[in-house]
Amino acid sequence: VTFKRYIHDPENEGSIVNNKIFRIIEDEENNLWIFAGTNIDRYNRERDAFDHLSLETDCMNSGDCELDEHQNEMWFPTWKGIYRIIPPYSRISDHTIKPGKIIRYEHDASDPLTMACSNLANVFCFSRNYQPGTLWFESQTGLGKMMKNNDKRKNNRSVIFRYYSYGDGFTGNKFNGILEDKNGNIWI
């Protein structure tokens, strides 16, 4: 077994953005995405260097992210809602890339079909068996579920939200993990 160590080097723009790595995921195109605190890097295998994802936001929580394997989109929680990062990525400098599109889902007090609150915890889980495309997440108000809206006659939204909390039978509104098993059961 051979190990190679990558550390941040302020003199090298292609080095990893920082040394606090919270999560690494691989997308359908075999890209490695590194979640380092409030930053996201993509490892460039050909150059053995890192591309820094420009998000133009400073509200990321450190840690969690999910990859929608069907769309190759990244989703991550923030203290200002859920961010959806949509490819393709374009290069804006030698080691900086930007996504094709960014969509933010957030709380709107006048609309019950939006998120119950925008400050999300670092607990995410995409449903792959229960309802593909459904995103489960923890918020300050309990367990959130974001679903694709299949009935656009009722409203013109692409997604709608539903929340479950203490009143739905939970012992509290804080969760340490969400997992979907192969039978589509959600474990909290």
PDB file of C-alpha atoms in Angstrom:
ATOM      1  CA  VAL A   1       0.000   0.000   0.000  1.00  0.00           C
ATOM      2  CA  THR A   2       1.274   3.456  -0.921  1.00  0.00           C
ATOM      3  CA  PHE A   3       0.007   6.629   0.723  1.00  0.00           C
ATOM      4  CA  LYS A   4       0.320  10.127  -0.679  1.00  0.00           C
ATOM      5  CA  ARG A   5      -0.220  13.143   1.552  1.00  0.00           C
ATOM      6  CA  TYR A   6      -1.787  16.380   0.302  1.00  0.00           C
ATOM      7  CA  ILE A   7      -1.480  19.493   2.455  1.00  0.00           C
ATOM      8  CA  HIS A   8      -2.327  23.133   1.920  1.00  0.00           C
ATOM      9  CA  ASP A   9       0.580  25.203   0.617  1.00  0.00           C
ATOM     10  CA  PRO A  10      -0.137  28.966   0.495  1.00  0.00           C
ATOM     11  CA  GLU A  11       2.569  29.298  -2.198  1.00  0.00           C
ATOM     12  CA  ASN A  12       0.871  26.747  -4.492  1.00  0.00           C
ATOM     13  CA  GLU A  13      -2.539  27.726  -5.902  1.00  0.00           C
ATOM     14  CA  GLY A  14      -3.128  24.099  -6.953  1.00  0.00           C
ATOM     15  CA  SER A  15      -2.736  22.698  -3.443  1.00  0.00           C
ATOM     16  CA  ILE A  16      -5.724  21.577  -1.413  1.00  0.00           C
ATOM     17  CA  VAL A  17      -7.661  24.560  -0.041  1.00  0.00           C
ATOM     18  CA  ASN A  18      -7.081  23.669   3.619  1.00  0.00           C
ATOM     19  CA  ASN A  19      -6.114  20.713   5.812  1.00  0.00           C
ATOM     20  CA  LYS A  20      -9.458  20.121   7.560  1.00  0.00           C
ATOM     21  CA  ILE A  21     -11.134  17.509   5.397  1.00  0.00           C
ATOM     22  CA  PHE A  22     -14.673  16.551   6.398  1.00  0.00           C
ATOM     23  CA  ARG A  23     -15.819  14.432   3.497  1.00  0.00           C
ATOM     24  CA  ILE A  24     -14.719  13.052   0.133  1.00  0.00           C
ATOM     25  CA  ILE A  25     -17.168  11.865  -2.517  1.00  0.00           C
ATOM     26  CA  GLU A  26     -16.720  10.547  -6.044  1.00  0.00           C
ATOM     27  CA  ASP A  27     -19.134  11.503  -8.825  1.00  0.00           C
ATOM     28  CA  GLU A  28     -20.224   9.568 -11.930  1.00  0.00           C
ATOM     29  CA  GLU A  29     -17.290  11.022 -13.908  1.00  0.00           C
ATOM     30  CA  ASN A  30     -14.785   9.710 -11.318  1.00  0.00           C
ATOM     31  CA  ASN A  31     -14.068  13.195  -9.963  1.00  0.00           C
ATOM     32  CA  LEU A  32     -13.106  13.342  -6.302  1.00  0.00           C
ATOM     33  CA  TRP A  33     -14.800  16.216  -4.438  1.00  0.00           C
ATOM     34  CA  ILE A  34     -13.205  17.236  -1.156  1.00  0.00           C
ATOM     35  CA  PHE A  35     -15.252  19.108   1.433  1.00  0.00           C
ATOM     36  CA  ALA A  36     -12.850  21.093   3.547  1.00  0.00           C
ATOM     37  CA  GLY A  37     -14.672  23.269   6.044  1.00  0.00           C
ATOM     38  CA  THR A  38     -16.414  25.992   4.105  1.00  0.00           C
ATOM     39  CA  ASN A  39     -14.652  25.135   0.838  1.00  0.00           C
ATOM     40  CA  ILE A  40     -15.018  22.507  -1.877  1.00  0.00           C
ATOM     41  CA  ASP A  41     -12.155  21.247  -4.052  1.00  0.00           C
ATOM     42  CA  ARG A  42     -12.165  18.900  -7.025  1.00  0.00           C
ATOM     43  CA  TYR A  43      -9.082  16.738  -7.397  1.00  0.00           C
ATOM     44  CA  ASN A  44      -7.660  16.940 -10.910  1.00  0.00           C
ATOM     45  CA  ARG A  45      -6.093  13.516 -11.488  1.00  0.00           C
ATOM     46  CA  GLU A  46      -4.304  14.518 -14.696  1.00  0.00           C
ATOM     47  CA  ARG A  47      -2.478  17.444 -13.082  1.00  0.00           C
ATOM     48  CA  ASP A  48      -2.273  15.928  -9.585  1.00  0.00           C
ATOM     49  CA  ALA A  49      -3.632  19.244  -8.302  1.00  0.00           C
ATOM     50  CA  PHE A  50      -6.852  20.697  -6.916  1.00  0.00           C
ATOM     51  CA  ASP A  51      -9.453  22.907  -8.578  1.00  0.00           C
ATOM     52  CA  HIS A  52     -11.264  25.193  -6.151  1.00  0.00           C
ATOM     53  CA  LEU A  53     -15.022  25.507  -6.618  1.00  0.00           C
ATOM     54  CA  SER A  54     -16.139  29.140  -6.657  1.00  0.00           C
ATOM     55  CA  LEU A  55     -19.556  29.373  -4.998  1.00  0.00           C
ATOM     56  CA  GLU A  56     -19.742  33.068  -4.142  1.00  0.00           C
ATOM     57  CA  THR A  57     -21.258  32.220  -0.762  1.00  0.00           C
ATOM     58  CA  ASP A  58     -19.910  32.337   2.768  1.00  0.00           C
ATOM     59  CA  CYS A  59     -22.688  30.446   4.500  1.00  0.00           C
ATOM     60  CA  MET A  60     -21.632  26.784   4.178  1.00  0.00           C
ATOM     61  CA  ASN A  61     -21.723  24.537   7.208  1.00  0.00           C
ATOM     62  CA  SER A  62     -18.623  22.438   7.499  1.00  0.00           C
ATOM     63  CA  GLY A  63     -19.001  18.825   6.635  1.00  0.00           C
ATOM     64  CA  ASP A  64     -21.914  17.243   4.916  1.00  0.00           C
ATOM     65  CA  CYS A  65     -22.864  17.071   1.290  1.00  0.00           C
ATOM     66  CA  GLU A  66     -24.788  14.665  -0.875  1.00  0.00           C
ATOM     67  CA  LEU A  67     -24.394  13.735  -4.505  1.00  0.00           C
ATOM     68  CA  ASP A  68     -27.489  13.075  -6.603  1.00  0.00           C
ATOM     69  CA  GLU A  69     -26.117  10.186  -8.621  1.00  0.00           C
ATOM     70  CA  HIS A  70     -28.793  10.484 -11.315  1.00  0.00           C
ATOM     71  CA  GLN A  71     -28.076  14.149 -12.065  1.00  0.00           C
ATOM     72  CA  ASN A  72     -24.432  14.386 -10.859  1.00  0.00           C
ATOM     73  CA  GLU A  73     -25.494  17.404  -8.783  1.00  0.00           C
ATOM     74  CA  MET A  74     -24.140  18.272  -5.339  1.00  0.00           C
ATOM     75  CA  TRP A  75     -26.396  19.382  -2.501  1.00  0.00           C
ATOM     76  CA  PHE A  76     -25.201  20.793   0.801  1.00  0.00           C
ATOM     77  CA  PRO A  77     -26.680  22.379   3.935  1.00  0.00           C
ATOM     78  CA  THR A  78     -25.941  25.932   5.008  1.00  0.00           C
ATOM     79  CA  TRP A  79     -27.198  28.376   7.585  1.00  0.00           C
ATOM     80  CA  LYS A  80     -29.076  30.032   4.687  1.00  0.00           C
ATOM     81  CA  GLY A  81     -30.833  26.955   3.298  1.00  0.00           C
ATOM     82  CA  ILE A  82     -29.942  24.147   0.905  1.00  0.00           C
ATOM     83  CA  TYR A  83     -27.607  24.782  -2.021  1.00  0.00           C
ATOM     84  CA  ARG A  84     -27.888  22.727  -5.210  1.00  0.00           C
ATOM     85  CA  ILE A  85     -24.791  22.795  -7.437  1.00  0.00           C
ATOM     86  CA  ILE A  86     -25.505  21.922 -11.067  1.00  0.00           C
ATOM     87  CA  PRO A  87     -22.827  21.003 -13.659  1.00  0.00           C
ATOM     88  CA  PRO A  88     -21.226  21.568 -16.085  1.00  0.00           C
ATOM     89  CA  TYR A  89     -18.265  23.305 -14.497  1.00  0.00           C
ATOM     90  CA  SER A  90     -16.251  25.940 -16.310  1.00  0.00           C
ATOM     91  CA  ARG A  91     -12.733  27.131 -15.589  1.00  0.00           C
ATOM     92  CA  ILE A  92     -12.420  30.773 -14.525  1.00  0.00           C
ATOM     93  CA  SER A  93      -8.703  30.618 -13.669  1.00  0.00           C
ATOM     94  CA  ASP A  94      -5.911  28.046 -13.642  1.00  0.00           C
ATOM     95  CA  HIS A  95      -7.167  26.396 -10.426  1.00  0.00           C
ATOM     96  CA  THR A  96     -10.693  27.804 -10.004  1.00  0.00           C
ATOM     97  CA  ILE A  97     -13.920  26.416 -11.470  1.00  0.00           C
ATOM     98  CA  LYS A  98     -17.525  27.528 -11.223  1.00  0.00           C
ATOM     99  CA  PRO A  99     -20.725  25.496 -11.577  1.00  0.00           C
ATOM    100  CA  GLY A 100     -23.168  25.884 -14.432  1.00  0.00           C
ATOM    101  CA  LYS A 101     -25.892  26.903 -11.993  1.00  0.00           C
ATOM    102  CA  ILE A 102     -26.518  27.307  -8.255  1.00  0.00           C
ATOM    103  CA  ILE A 103     -30.006  27.069  -6.767  1.00  0.00           C
ATOM    104  CA  ARG A 104     -30.713  27.946  -3.135  1.00  0.00           C
ATOM    105  CA  TYR A 105     -33.793  26.668  -1.300  1.00  0.00           C
ATOM    106  CA  GLU A 106     -34.663  28.672   1.799  1.00  0.00           C
ATOM    107  CA  HIS A 107     -37.381  29.446   4.317  1.00  0.00           C
ATOM    108  CA  ASP A 108     -40.188  31.814   3.330  1.00  0.00           C
ATOM    109  CA  ALA A 109     -42.448  32.611   6.296  1.00  0.00           C
ATOM    110  CA  SER A 110     -45.382  33.370   3.969  1.00  0.00           C
ATOM    111  CA  ASP A 111     -45.213  29.999   2.197  1.00  0.00           C
ATOM    112  CA  PRO A 112     -45.826  26.686   4.045  1.00  0.00           C
ATOM    113  CA  LEU A 113     -44.395  24.633   1.147  1.00  0.00           C
ATOM    114  CA  THR A 114     -40.890  26.048   1.640  1.00  0.00           C
ATOM    115  CA  MET A 115     -38.366  24.994   4.253  1.00  0.00           C
ATOM    116  CA  ALA A 116     -39.520  25.381   7.869  1.00  0.00           C
ATOM    117  CA  CYS A 117     -36.244  27.155   8.652  1.00  0.00           C
ATOM    118  CA  SER A 118     -33.093  27.919   6.694  1.00  0.00           C
ATOM    119  CA  ASN A 119     -30.456  26.983   9.290  1.00  0.00           C
ATOM    120  CA  LEU A 120     -29.632  23.345   8.575  1.00  0.00           C
ATOM    121  CA  ALA A 121     -27.531  20.830  10.428  1.00  0.00           C
ATOM    122  CA  ASN A 122     -24.928  18.659   8.751  1.00  0.00           C
ATOM    123  CA  VAL A 123     -27.165  15.621   8.362  1.00  0.00           C
ATOM    124  CA  PHE A 124     -28.196  14.741   4.822  1.00  0.00           C
ATOM    125  CA  CYS A 125     -29.425  11.629   3.046  1.00  0.00           C
ATOM    126  CA  PHE A 126     -30.669  11.154  -0.529  1.00  0.00           C
ATOM    127  CA  SER A 127     -33.367   8.535  -0.915  1.00  0.00           C
ATOM    128  CA  ARG A 128     -32.383   5.914  -3.435  1.00  0.00           C
ATOM    129  CA  ASN A 129     -35.045   3.299  -2.729  1.00  0.00           C
ATOM    130  CA  TYR A 130     -37.965   4.925  -0.836  1.00  0.00           C
ATOM    131  CA  GLN A 131     -38.580   7.745  -3.315  1.00  0.00           C
ATOM    132  CA  PRO A 132     -35.607   8.392  -5.602  1.00  0.00           C
ATOM    133  CA  GLY A 133     -34.729  12.089  -5.630  1.00  0.00           C
ATOM    134  CA  THR A 134     -36.109  12.736  -2.138  1.00  0.00           C
ATOM    135  CA  LEU A 135     -33.674  14.506   0.159  1.00  0.00           C
ATOM    136  CA  TRP A 136     -33.876  14.013   3.941  1.00  0.00           C
ATOM    137  CA  PHE A 137     -32.190  16.513   6.262  1.00  0.00           C
ATOM    138  CA  GLU A 138     -32.056  17.751   9.843  1.00  0.00           C
ATOM    139  CA  SER A 139     -33.020  21.339  10.617  1.00  0.00           C
ATOM    140  CA  GLN A 140     -33.651  23.248  13.834  1.00  0.00           C
ATOM    141  CA  THR A 141     -37.321  22.344  13.529  1.00  0.00           C
ATOM    142  CA  GLY A 142     -36.906  18.589  13.064  1.00  0.00           C
ATOM    143  CA  LEU A 143     -36.607  16.148  10.179  1.00  0.00           C
ATOM    144  CA  GLY A 144     -37.109  17.716   6.763  1.00  0.00           C
ATOM    145  CA  LYS A 145     -38.063  16.020   3.542  1.00  0.00           C
ATOM    146  CA  MET A 146     -37.642  17.701   0.175  1.00  0.00           C
ATOM    147  CA  MET A 147     -39.571  16.051  -2.634  1.00  0.00           C
ATOM    148  CA  LYS A 148     -39.981  16.651  -6.327  1.00  0.00           C
ATOM    149  CA  ASN A 149     -43.353  18.247  -7.029  1.00  0.00           C
ATOM    150  CA  ASN A 150     -45.180  15.969  -9.443  1.00  0.00           C
ATOM    151  CA  ASP A 151     -48.447  17.941  -9.323  1.00  0.00           C
ATOM    152  CA  LYS A 152     -47.683  21.352 -10.779  1.00  0.00           C
ATOM    153  CA  ARG A 153     -51.433  22.123 -10.971  1.00  0.00           C
ATOM    154  CA  LYS A 154     -51.446  22.935  -7.232  1.00  0.00           C
ATOM    155  CA  ASN A 155     -48.395  25.185  -7.416  1.00  0.00           C
ATOM    156  CA  ASN A 156     -45.656  25.959  -9.864  1.00  0.00           C
ATOM    157  CA  ARG A 157     -42.700  24.627  -7.861  1.00  0.00           C
ATOM    158  CA  SER A 158     -40.096  22.063  -8.774  1.00  0.00           C
ATOM    159  CA  VAL A 159     -39.807  20.897  -5.135  1.00  0.00           C
ATOM    160  CA  ILE A 160     -41.905  20.992  -1.968  1.00  0.00           C
ATOM    161  CA  PHE A 161     -40.992  20.419   1.686  1.00  0.00           C
ATOM    162  CA  ARG A 162     -42.534  18.472   4.555  1.00  0.00           C
ATOM    163  CA  TYR A 163     -41.399  18.402   8.197  1.00  0.00           C
ATOM    164  CA  TYR A 164     -41.605  15.861  10.977  1.00  0.00           C
ATOM    165  CA  SER A 165     -40.901  16.711  14.603  1.00  0.00           C
ATOM    166  CA  TYR A 166     -41.688  15.894  18.214  1.00  0.00           C
ATOM    167  CA  GLY A 167     -45.433  16.006  17.449  1.00  0.00           C
ATOM    168  CA  ASP A 168     -45.005  13.241  14.857  1.00  0.00           C
ATOM    169  CA  GLY A 169     -43.628  10.793  17.421  1.00  0.00           C
ATOM    170  CA  PHE A 170     -39.940  11.697  17.629  1.00  0.00           C
ATOM    171  CA  THR A 171     -38.351  12.012  21.055  1.00  0.00           C
ATOM    172  CA  GLY A 172     -36.815  15.342  20.002  1.00  0.00           C
ATOM    173  CA  ASN A 173     -35.824  17.464  17.039  1.00  0.00           C
ATOM    174  CA  LYS A 174     -32.072  16.704  16.982  1.00  0.00           C
ATOM    175  CA  PHE A 175     -30.692  13.764  14.995  1.00  0.00           C
ATOM    176  CA  ASN A 176     -27.161  12.401  14.733  1.00  0.00           C
ATOM    177  CA  GLY A 177     -27.618  10.553  11.478  1.00  0.00           C
ATOM    178  CA  ILE A 178     -30.019   9.603   8.721  1.00  0.00           C
ATOM    179  CA  LEU A 179     -29.623   6.408   6.705  1.00  0.00           C
ATOM    180  CA  GLU A 180     -31.761   4.684   4.116  1.00  0.00           C
ATOM    181  CA  ASP A 181     -31.421   0.909   3.919  1.00  0.00           C
ATOM    182  CA  LYS A 182     -31.776  -1.150   0.731  1.00  0.00           C
ATOM    183  CA  ASN A 183     -35.485  -1.713   1.465  1.00  0.00           C
ATOM    184  CA  GLY A 184     -36.204   2.018   1.511  1.00  0.00           C
ATOM    185  CA  ASN A 185     -36.552   2.268   5.304  1.00  0.00           C
ATOM    186  CA  ILE A 186     -35.279   5.538   6.765  1.00  0.00           C
ATOM    187  CA  TRP A 187     -33.194   5.109   9.949  1.00  0.00           C
ATOM    188  CA  ILE A 188     -32.661   8.102  12.220  1.00  0.00           C
TER     189      ILE A 188
END
